[in-house]
Short mmCIF file of C-alpha atoms in Angstrom, two decimals:
data_model
loop_
_atom_site.label_atom_id
_atom_site.label_comp_id
_atom_site.label_asym_id
_atom_site.label_seq_id
_atom_site.Cartn_x
_atom_site.Cartn_y
_atom_site.Cartn_z
CA MET A 9 -25.30 -13.39 -21.88
CA ARG A 10 -23.81 -11.30 -24.67
CA LYS A 11 -24.04 -8.14 -22.56
CA HIS A 12 -22.25 -9.92 -19.68
CA GLY A 13 -19.50 -11.07 -22.07
CA MET A 14 -19.01 -7.55 -23.40
CA ARG A 15 -18.77 -6.19 -19.87
CA LYS A 16 -16.22 -8.84 -18.92
CA HIS A 17 -14.18 -8.09 -22.01
CA GLY A 18 -14.27 -4.38 -21.20
CA MET A 19 -13.07 -4.97 -17.66
CA GLU A 20 -10.25 -7.14 -18.97
CA LYS A 21 -9.14 -4.35 -21.31
CA LEU A 22 -9.34 -1.83 -18.49
CA ARG A 23 -7.18 -4.07 -16.25
CA LEU A 24 -4.68 -4.42 -19.08
CA ALA A 25 -4.47 -0.65 -19.62
CA VAL A 26 -4.20 0.22 -15.92
CA GLY A 27 -1.64 -2.50 -15.22
CA TYR A 28 0.73 -1.43 -18.00
CA ALA A 29 0.24 2.21 -17.02
CA ALA A 30 1.46 1.23 -13.55
CA ILE A 31 4.50 -0.42 -15.07
CA ALA A 32 5.26 2.72 -17.08
CA GLY A 33 5.15 4.72 -13.84
CA THR A 34 8.07 2.68 -12.38
CA LEU A 35 10.45 3.53 -15.21
CA PRO A 36 11.65 7.01 -14.11
CA TYR A 37 12.38 5.78 -10.61
CA LEU A 38 14.11 2.62 -11.84
CA ALA A 39 16.23 4.67 -14.30
CA LEU A 40 17.55 6.73 -11.40
CA LYS A 41 18.19 3.68 -9.22
CA PHE A 42 19.96 1.69 -11.95
CA SER A 43 22.12 4.69 -12.78
CA TRP A 44 23.20 5.09 -9.22
CA LEU A 45 23.80 1.34 -8.70
CA SER A 46 25.98 1.20 -11.82
CA GLY A 47 28.08 4.15 -10.67
CA GLY A 48 26.34 6.78 -12.78
CA ASP A 49 25.65 10.31 -11.62
CA LEU A 50 22.21 10.97 -13.12
CA GLY A 51 20.67 13.68 -10.95
CA VAL A 52 23.48 13.44 -8.42
CA VAL A 53 25.31 16.48 -7.13
CA ASP A 54 27.65 14.65 -4.75
CA PRO A 55 28.67 11.27 -6.26
CA GLU A 56 30.70 10.37 -3.17
CA ALA A 57 27.60 10.40 -0.99
CA MET A 58 26.02 7.81 -3.29
CA ALA A 59 29.09 5.53 -3.07
CA THR A 60 28.71 4.54 0.57
CA PRO A 61 27.70 0.92 1.36
CA GLU A 62 24.54 2.13 3.16
CA MET A 63 23.35 4.15 0.16
CA TYR A 64 24.18 1.32 -2.23
CA PHE A 65 22.20 -1.18 -0.19
CA GLY A 66 19.30 1.26 0.19
CA ASN A 67 19.18 1.96 -3.56
CA ALA A 68 19.37 -1.81 -4.34
CA PHE A 69 16.57 -2.52 -1.84
CA THR A 70 14.24 0.16 -3.21
CA ALA A 71 14.98 -0.75 -6.80
CA GLY A 72 14.06 -4.33 -5.96
CA MET A 73 10.77 -3.14 -4.51
CA ASP A 74 9.92 -1.44 -7.79
CA VAL A 75 10.80 -4.58 -9.73
CA VAL A 76 8.39 -6.49 -7.48
CA ALA A 77 5.80 -3.82 -8.27
CA ILE A 78 6.21 -4.60 -11.97
CA VAL A 79 5.67 -8.33 -11.41
CA VAL A 80 2.62 -7.63 -9.21
CA ALA A 81 1.16 -5.31 -11.87
CA LEU A 82 1.54 -8.10 -14.45
CA ALA A 83 -0.22 -10.51 -12.09
CA PHE A 84 -3.11 -8.04 -11.72
CA THR A 85 -3.27 -7.70 -15.52
CA HIS A 86 -3.07 -11.25 -16.82
CA ASP A 87 -5.09 -14.40 -16.16
CA TRP A 88 -2.11 -16.29 -14.72
CA GLY A 89 -2.27 -13.91 -11.76
CA ASN A 90 -5.57 -15.55 -10.72
CA ARG A 91 -3.79 -18.89 -10.36
CA LEU A 92 -1.07 -17.65 -8.00
CA PRO A 93 -1.37 -18.45 -4.27
CA ALA A 94 -3.30 -15.68 -2.56
CA TRP A 95 -0.49 -14.77 -0.13
CA LEU A 96 1.94 -14.33 -3.03
CA VAL A 97 -0.22 -11.53 -4.42
CA LEU A 98 -1.72 -10.09 -1.27
CA PHE A 99 1.46 -9.50 0.75
CA PRO A 100 3.28 -7.31 -1.83
CA ALA A 101 0.01 -5.59 -2.68
CA TRP A 102 -0.55 -4.83 1.00
CA VAL A 103 2.99 -3.50 1.49
CA GLY A 104 2.71 -1.44 -1.66
CA THR A 105 -0.58 0.01 -0.48
CA GLY A 106 1.09 1.08 2.77
CA PHE A 107 3.85 2.88 0.95
CA LEU A 108 1.86 4.44 -1.86
CA ALA A 109 -1.60 5.24 -0.48
CA PRO A 110 -0.42 7.91 2.04
CA ILE A 111 1.59 9.59 -0.75
CA VAL A 112 -1.39 9.56 -3.14
CA LEU A 113 -3.72 11.00 -0.49
CA SER A 114 -1.10 13.64 0.31
CA ALA A 115 -0.41 14.56 -3.32
CA PRO A 116 -1.83 18.12 -3.15
CA VAL A 117 0.23 18.94 -0.10
CA ILE A 118 3.36 17.37 -1.57
CA GLY A 119 2.89 19.30 -4.80
CA PHE A 120 2.32 22.56 -2.97
CA ASP A 121 5.38 21.95 -0.80
CA LEU A 122 7.59 21.14 -3.81
CA ALA A 123 6.32 24.19 -5.70
CA LEU A 124 6.97 26.66 -2.89
CA GLY A 125 9.69 25.05 -0.76
CA GLU A 126 13.34 25.90 -1.38
CA ARG A 127 15.40 23.31 0.42
CA PRO A 128 18.82 22.97 -1.25
CA ASP A 129 20.00 19.36 -1.43
CA ASP A 130 23.74 18.66 -1.21
CA VAL A 131 23.35 15.22 -2.74
CA LEU A 132 20.61 15.32 -5.43
CA ALA A 133 19.71 17.75 -8.17
CA HIS A 134 16.60 19.88 -7.58
CA TRP A 135 14.51 17.96 -10.16
CA VAL A 136 15.03 14.48 -8.66
CA VAL A 137 12.56 14.71 -5.75
CA PRO A 138 9.64 15.91 -7.93
CA VAL A 139 10.34 13.07 -10.40
CA VAL A 140 10.45 10.52 -7.62
CA TYR A 141 7.26 11.72 -5.98
CA GLY A 142 5.53 11.97 -9.33
CA SER A 143 6.48 8.37 -10.01
CA PHE A 144 5.16 7.27 -6.64
CA ILE A 145 1.85 9.12 -7.12
CA TRP A 146 1.40 7.69 -10.59
CA GLN A 147 2.23 4.17 -9.38
CA GLY A 148 -0.11 4.57 -6.43
CA CYS A 149 -3.10 5.60 -8.55
CA THR A 150 -2.61 3.01 -11.26
CA LEU A 151 -1.35 0.08 -9.20
CA LEU A 152 -4.03 0.40 -6.53
CA THR A 153 -6.68 0.72 -9.21
CA ALA A 154 -5.39 -2.45 -10.89
CA PHE A 155 -5.44 -4.22 -7.53
CA VAL A 156 -9.05 -3.28 -6.84
CA LEU A 157 -10.11 -4.54 -10.28
CA TYR A 158 -8.17 -7.77 -9.70
CA ALA A 159 -9.48 -8.32 -6.18
CA ARG A 160 -13.11 -7.68 -7.11
CA GLN A 161 -12.81 -10.28 -9.84
CA ARG A 162 -10.96 -12.89 -7.71
CA TRP A 163 -12.46 -12.31 -4.24
CA PRO A 164 -15.85 -10.67 -4.69
CA HIS A 165 -17.01 -11.98 -1.25
CA ALA A 166 -14.34 -9.88 0.53
CA PHE A 167 -16.19 -6.70 -0.45
CA ALA A 168 -19.28 -7.97 1.41
CA ALA A 169 -17.27 -8.62 4.61
CA GLY A 170 -19.11 -5.86 6.41
CA ARG A 171 -22.13 -8.19 6.72
CA HIS A 172 -20.16 -10.72 8.71
CA LEU A 173 -17.72 -8.80 10.91
CA GLY A 174 -17.66 -10.11 14.43
CA ARG A 175 -15.70 -9.21 17.54
CA PRO A 176 -12.06 -8.39 16.88
CA GLY A 177 -10.50 -11.00 19.17
CA VAL A 178 -7.06 -10.79 20.73
CA LEU A 179 -5.27 -9.93 17.49
CA GLY A 180 -7.62 -7.14 16.54
CA GLY A 181 -7.75 -5.70 20.06
CA SER A 182 -3.98 -5.71 20.44
CA GLY A 183 -3.54 -4.20 16.98
CA ALA A 184 -6.09 -1.52 17.74
CA ALA A 185 -4.34 -0.60 20.95
CA LEU A 186 -1.02 -0.26 19.11
CA ALA A 187 -2.79 1.73 16.36
CA VAL A 188 -4.08 4.25 18.95
CA LEU A 189 -0.56 4.67 20.44
CA THR A 190 0.89 4.99 16.95
CA ALA A 191 -1.69 7.61 16.01
CA VAL A 192 -1.00 9.69 19.08
CA ALA A 193 2.78 9.61 18.49
CA LEU A 194 2.49 10.45 14.79
CA LEU A 195 -0.08 13.20 15.20
CA VAL A 196 2.00 14.82 17.95
CA ARG A 197 5.01 14.66 15.67
CA ALA A 198 3.07 16.07 12.75
CA TYR A 199 1.96 19.02 14.92
CA THR A 200 5.26 19.74 16.68
CA GLY A 201 7.83 18.41 14.19
CA THR A 202 10.42 20.42 12.32
CA GLY A 203 10.27 18.63 8.99
CA SER A 204 8.79 19.91 5.77
CA PRO A 205 5.01 20.45 5.64
CA ALA A 206 4.60 17.52 3.26
CA THR A 207 6.60 15.15 5.55
CA ARG A 208 4.63 16.20 8.61
CA PHE A 209 1.32 15.87 6.75
CA VAL A 210 2.14 12.34 5.60
CA GLU A 211 3.12 11.39 9.18
CA GLY A 212 -0.16 12.75 10.53
CA LEU A 213 -2.13 11.05 7.75
CA VAL A 214 -0.62 7.66 8.62
CA GLY A 215 -1.78 8.29 12.20
CA VAL A 216 -5.33 9.02 11.03
CA LEU A 217 -5.28 5.92 8.80
CA ALA A 218 -4.19 3.88 11.82
CA LEU A 219 -7.18 5.08 13.83
CA VAL A 220 -9.54 4.36 10.90
CA ALA A 221 -8.14 0.82 10.56
CA ALA A 222 -8.58 0.19 14.28
CA ALA A 223 -12.18 1.37 14.10
CA ALA A 224 -12.90 -0.78 11.05
CA VAL A 225 -11.46 -3.94 12.62
CA VAL A 226 -12.77 -3.42 16.15
CA ALA A 227 -16.29 -2.24 15.32
CA ARG A 228 -19.00 -4.90 15.32
CA VAL A 229 -20.53 -4.20 11.95
CA ARG A 230 -23.89 -5.64 10.90
CA ALA A 231 -24.50 -3.82 7.59
CA PRO A 232 -27.92 -4.55 6.10
CA ARG A 233 -26.34 -4.43 2.65
CA ARG A 234 -22.91 -5.01 1.20
CA ALA A 235 -20.39 -2.81 3.04
CA TRP A 236 -16.95 -2.38 1.49
CA TRP A 237 -15.59 0.37 3.72
CA PRO A 238 -14.40 -1.88 6.63
CA VAL A 239 -12.30 -3.93 4.20
CA VAL A 240 -10.79 -0.86 2.46
CA ALA A 241 -10.19 1.03 5.71
CA GLY A 242 -8.70 -1.96 7.52
CA TRP A 243 -6.51 -2.88 4.54
CA THR A 244 -5.22 0.65 3.93
CA GLY A 245 -4.66 1.62 7.53
CA SER A 246 -2.92 -1.55 8.58
CA ALA A 247 -0.72 -1.43 5.48
CA ALA A 248 0.23 2.21 6.14
CA MET A 249 1.15 1.32 9.71
CA PHE A 250 3.30 -1.62 8.66
CA SER A 251 5.06 -0.04 5.69
CA GLY A 252 5.70 3.27 7.45
CA GLY A 253 6.92 1.55 10.60
CA PHE A 254 9.11 -0.92 8.70
CA TRP A 255 10.70 1.79 6.56
CA ALA A 256 11.39 4.02 9.58
CA THR A 257 12.95 1.09 11.45
CA PHE A 258 15.01 0.17 8.37
CA THR A 259 16.21 3.78 8.09
CA LEU A 260 17.04 4.00 11.78
CA ALA A 261 19.03 0.78 11.66
CA GLY A 262 20.92 1.57 8.49
CA PHE A 263 21.40 5.33 8.41
CA THR A 264 21.30 6.53 12.04
CA ALA A 265 24.41 6.18 14.17
CA SER A 266 22.62 6.02 17.51
CA PRO A 267 18.83 5.80 17.17
CA GLY A 268 16.85 6.69 20.26
CA VAL A 269 15.30 3.83 22.16
CA GLY A 270 11.94 5.57 22.26
CA GLU A 271 11.88 6.04 18.52
CA VAL A 272 12.76 2.39 17.94
CA LEU A 273 10.00 1.26 20.27
CA VAL A 274 7.41 3.47 18.63
CA ARG A 275 8.30 2.33 15.15
CA SER A 276 8.46 -1.32 16.17
CA GLY A 277 5.04 -1.03 17.82
CA GLN A 278 3.69 0.66 14.72
CA THR A 279 4.97 -2.19 12.51
CA LEU A 280 3.61 -4.89 14.81
CA GLY A 281 0.22 -3.17 15.10
CA GLY A 282 -0.09 -3.16 11.31
CA VAL A 283 0.56 -6.90 11.21
CA LEU A 284 -1.95 -7.62 13.99
CA LEU A 285 -4.67 -5.57 12.36
CA ALA A 286 -4.05 -7.24 8.98
CA ALA A 287 -4.24 -10.66 10.67
CA ALA A 288 -7.59 -9.69 12.22
CA LEU A 289 -8.85 -8.41 8.86
CA LEU A 290 -7.74 -11.70 7.19
CA GLY A 291 -9.78 -13.58 9.77
CA THR A 292 -12.80 -11.41 8.98
CA ALA A 293 -12.36 -12.01 5.24
CA ARG A 294 -12.24 -15.77 5.82
CA ALA A 295 -15.35 -15.62 7.95
CA ALA A 296 -17.09 -13.66 5.17
CA SER A 297 -16.01 -16.21 2.60
CA GLY A 298 -17.40 -19.03 4.71
CA ALA A 299 -20.67 -17.17 5.38
CA ALA A 300 -21.05 -16.36 1.69
CA ALA A 301 -20.42 -20.01 0.76
CA SER A 302 -23.04 -21.12 3.30
CA GLU A 303 -25.56 -18.68 1.89
CA ARG A 304 -24.99 -19.90 -1.62
CA ALA A 305 -25.31 -23.52 -0.54
CA ARG A 306 -28.55 -22.77 1.40
CA HIS A 307 -30.12 -21.01 -1.59
CA ALA A 308 -29.01 -23.84 -3.88
CA VAL A 309 -30.85 -26.50 -1.82
CA PRO A 310 -34.48 -26.89 -2.97
CA GLN A 311 -36.94 -25.99 -0.23
CA ARG A 312 -39.62 -28.59 0.67
#
């Protein structure tokens, strides 16, 4: 009992440290955003470009996302977070995973690209992009770690979902089909595109994550032991599809004069596919929860 209590206390201290480390990682990004929103020119070469309504709205929106990240990190860290409705925690955590996980996984390529690439920016100083990406990578590592610690404590049955996965159903099948189409489009773009190596790598990685999520949700898994990979793969891949598709659609609508119809369709399908895969994964998690509860009840009943 004492050993269990010490372990629990240690995990609480780890959650506290990781959660506040995640909050610290938001500060450089927020400092830039608040400076720009207040009319400051921190890291800005062309202040007039930052003064447009589109840029102001975009900066306000992304600053708000980081404020939400702070609240979510506090929920992961403190006991009151366990009493919040599940959707109020899971949705921002899922969206944040979609934005941050591809950047974390692409960190070596991004760092190499920033170290060797010389792309002059007419709007921002040369140091701004490394600071922003460094903030994202730090947030990704710490915030996602805090979420895993939180989820394992609040929903331990979800990590055993591999024992209870069934057929994907209409939602999972439709999401998987959109994931395959998304993967083809993004991988072709990554191979033939003209963007920076890091940008193309992230695009291709999201395509790969979409395929992995489709496989995790569609596959009929009957693991003899606890299997956590379908949950992690489905969660990360569907989130990357949704967040990447949403952000691309948002950018097309707000910053592109005449976005191509094909591009809008691809990004809309990508966003919808992420939602469908996540819905299928949620159904799997609920089934796992019910199965786990049934097993506990069966073992609790004395055998005659």
